[in-house]
mmCIF file of C-alpha atoms in Angstrom:
data_model
loop_
_atom_site.group_PDB
_atom_site.id
_atom_site.type_symbol
_atom_site.label_atom_id
_atom_site.label_comp_id
_atom_site.label_asym_id
_atom_site.label_seq_id
_atom_site.Cartn_x
_atom_site.Cartn_y
_atom_site.Cartn_z
ATOM 1 C CA MET A 28 27.411 -39.053 14.669
ATOM 2 C CA THR A 29 28.090 -35.629 16.181
ATOM 3 C CA LYS A 30 25.668 -32.724 16.069
ATOM 4 C CA GLU A 31 27.748 -31.028 13.455
ATOM 5 C CA GLU A 32 27.863 -34.166 11.236
ATOM 6 C CA ARG A 33 24.110 -34.676 11.781
ATOM 7 C CA LYS A 34 23.453 -31.046 10.678
ATOM 8 C CA ARG A 35 25.528 -31.501 7.550
ATOM 9 C CA PHE A 36 23.772 -34.742 6.784
ATOM 10 C CA ASP A 37 20.329 -33.247 7.262
ATOM 11 C CA ASN A 38 21.150 -30.241 5.051
ATOM 12 C CA THR A 39 22.429 -32.501 2.288
ATOM 13 C CA ARG A 40 19.379 -34.753 2.550
ATOM 14 C CA ARG A 41 17.008 -31.696 2.422
ATOM 15 C CA ASP A 42 19.018 -30.294 -0.524
ATOM 16 C CA LEU A 43 18.575 -33.594 -2.399
ATOM 17 C CA GLN A 44 14.895 -33.854 -1.568
ATOM 18 C CA GLU A 45 14.239 -30.304 -2.824
ATOM 19 C CA ASN A 46 16.180 -30.792 -6.047
ATOM 20 C CA PRO A 47 15.107 -34.003 -7.735
ATOM 21 C CA VAL A 48 17.490 -33.588 -10.696
ATOM 22 C CA LYS A 49 20.434 -33.156 -8.348
ATOM 23 C CA ALA A 50 19.247 -36.162 -6.273
ATOM 24 C CA MET A 51 19.055 -38.364 -9.386
ATOM 25 C CA LEU A 52 22.597 -37.426 -10.390
ATOM 26 C CA PHE A 53 23.901 -37.896 -6.848
ATOM 27 C CA TYR A 54 22.333 -41.342 -6.348
ATOM 28 C CA ALA A 55 23.188 -42.486 -9.887
ATOM 29 C CA HIS A 56 26.902 -41.655 -9.120
ATOM 30 C CA TYR A 57 26.731 -44.002 -6.013
ATOM 31 C CA GLY A 58 24.590 -46.687 -7.798
ATOM 32 C CA THR A 59 21.953 -46.677 -5.034
ATOM 33 C CA LYS A 60 18.780 -46.558 -7.102
ATOM 34 C CA GLU A 61 19.710 -49.416 -9.414
ATOM 35 C CA THR A 62 20.365 -52.061 -6.801
ATOM 36 C CA ALA A 63 17.502 -50.988 -4.480
ATOM 37 C CA ASN A 64 14.681 -52.551 -6.410
ATOM 38 C CA GLU A 65 16.424 -55.837 -7.289
ATOM 39 C CA THR A 66 16.880 -57.295 -3.880
ATOM 40 C CA CYS A 67 13.374 -57.572 -2.371
ATOM 41 C CA ASP A 68 9.800 -58.100 -3.338
ATOM 42 C CA ASN A 69 8.352 -56.668 -0.150
ATOM 43 C CA PRO A 70 7.622 -52.953 -0.659
ATOM 44 C CA PHE A 71 8.302 -52.098 3.005
ATOM 45 C CA GLU A 72 11.616 -53.921 3.025
ATOM 46 C CA ARG A 73 12.541 -52.325 -0.344
ATOM 47 C CA TRP A 74 11.758 -48.864 1.141
ATOM 48 C CA LYS A 75 13.999 -49.641 4.250
ATOM 49 C CA GLN A 76 16.913 -50.876 1.995
ATOM 50 C CA THR A 77 16.622 -47.822 -0.289
ATOM 51 C CA THR A 78 16.668 -45.514 2.654
ATOM 52 C CA GLN A 79 19.703 -47.255 4.024
ATOM 53 C CA ARG A 80 21.537 -47.063 0.726
ATOM 54 C CA GLU A 81 20.616 -43.326 0.420
ATOM 55 C CA ASN A 82 21.897 -42.679 4.027
ATOM 56 C CA ARG A 83 25.070 -44.582 3.360
ATOM 57 C CA ALA A 84 25.723 -42.650 0.103
ATOM 58 C CA ILE A 85 25.204 -39.255 1.823
ATOM 59 C CA CYS A 86 27.488 -40.262 4.741
ATOM 60 C CA ASN A 87 30.075 -41.562 2.275
ATOM 61 C CA HIS A 88 29.933 -38.299 0.278
ATOM 62 C CA LEU A 89 30.265 -36.160 3.429
ATOM 63 C CA GLY A 90 33.079 -38.393 4.866
ATOM 64 C CA ILE A 91 30.930 -39.399 7.887
ATOM 65 C CA GLU A 92 31.132 -42.977 9.269
ATOM 66 C CA TYR A 93 27.799 -44.663 8.734
ATOM 67 C CA LYS A 94 26.184 -46.450 11.756
ATOM 68 C CA ASP A 95 22.774 -47.989 11.685
ATOM 69 C CA GLU A 96 22.044 -46.872 15.235
ATOM 70 C CA ASP A 97 22.392 -43.200 14.190
ATOM 71 C CA PHE A 98 19.245 -43.564 12.103
ATOM 72 C CA LYS A 99 17.093 -45.637 14.374
ATOM 73 C CA ILE A 100 14.543 -44.066 16.775
ATOM 74 C CA SER A 101 12.723 -46.059 19.327
ATOM 75 C CA SER A 102 8.979 -45.850 19.127
ATOM 76 C CA GLU A 103 8.786 -44.767 22.895
ATOM 77 C CA LYS A 104 11.248 -41.865 22.262
ATOM 78 C CA LEU A 105 9.328 -40.857 19.127
ATOM 79 C CA ALA A 106 6.023 -40.845 21.098
ATOM 80 C CA LYS A 107 7.407 -38.824 23.859
ATOM 81 C CA GLU A 108 8.852 -36.244 21.333
ATOM 82 C CA TRP A 109 5.391 -36.032 19.601
ATOM 83 C CA CYS A 110 3.561 -35.691 22.953
ATOM 84 C CA LYS A 111 5.694 -32.758 24.177
ATOM 85 C CA ASN A 112 3.822 -30.203 22.194
ATOM 86 C CA LEU A 113 0.233 -31.455 22.907
ATOM 87 C CA PRO A 114 -1.741 -29.299 25.356
ATOM 88 C CA ASP A 115 -2.583 -30.548 28.805
ATOM 89 C CA ILE A 116 -6.277 -31.658 29.212
ATOM 90 C CA GLU A 117 -7.647 -31.610 32.744
#
């Protein structure tokens, strides 16, 4: 996913998070909410599947090719990003 595509994706996701009615209509159109709860009893797995379906729906809407690796962050990279802003203690 290019930076421009990622920016469009993030703006769309933010818009849907800030407008619940719009999000309900959007996801109802793509059928993501109905199928998410039927496939798994584990809440963490259900959350993961719901997020993947939502990401796929947004990418489909924007005409962006969905790739799982665009949405995965390694824990090491996440930790380094988080530590960047911590003050140095000496």
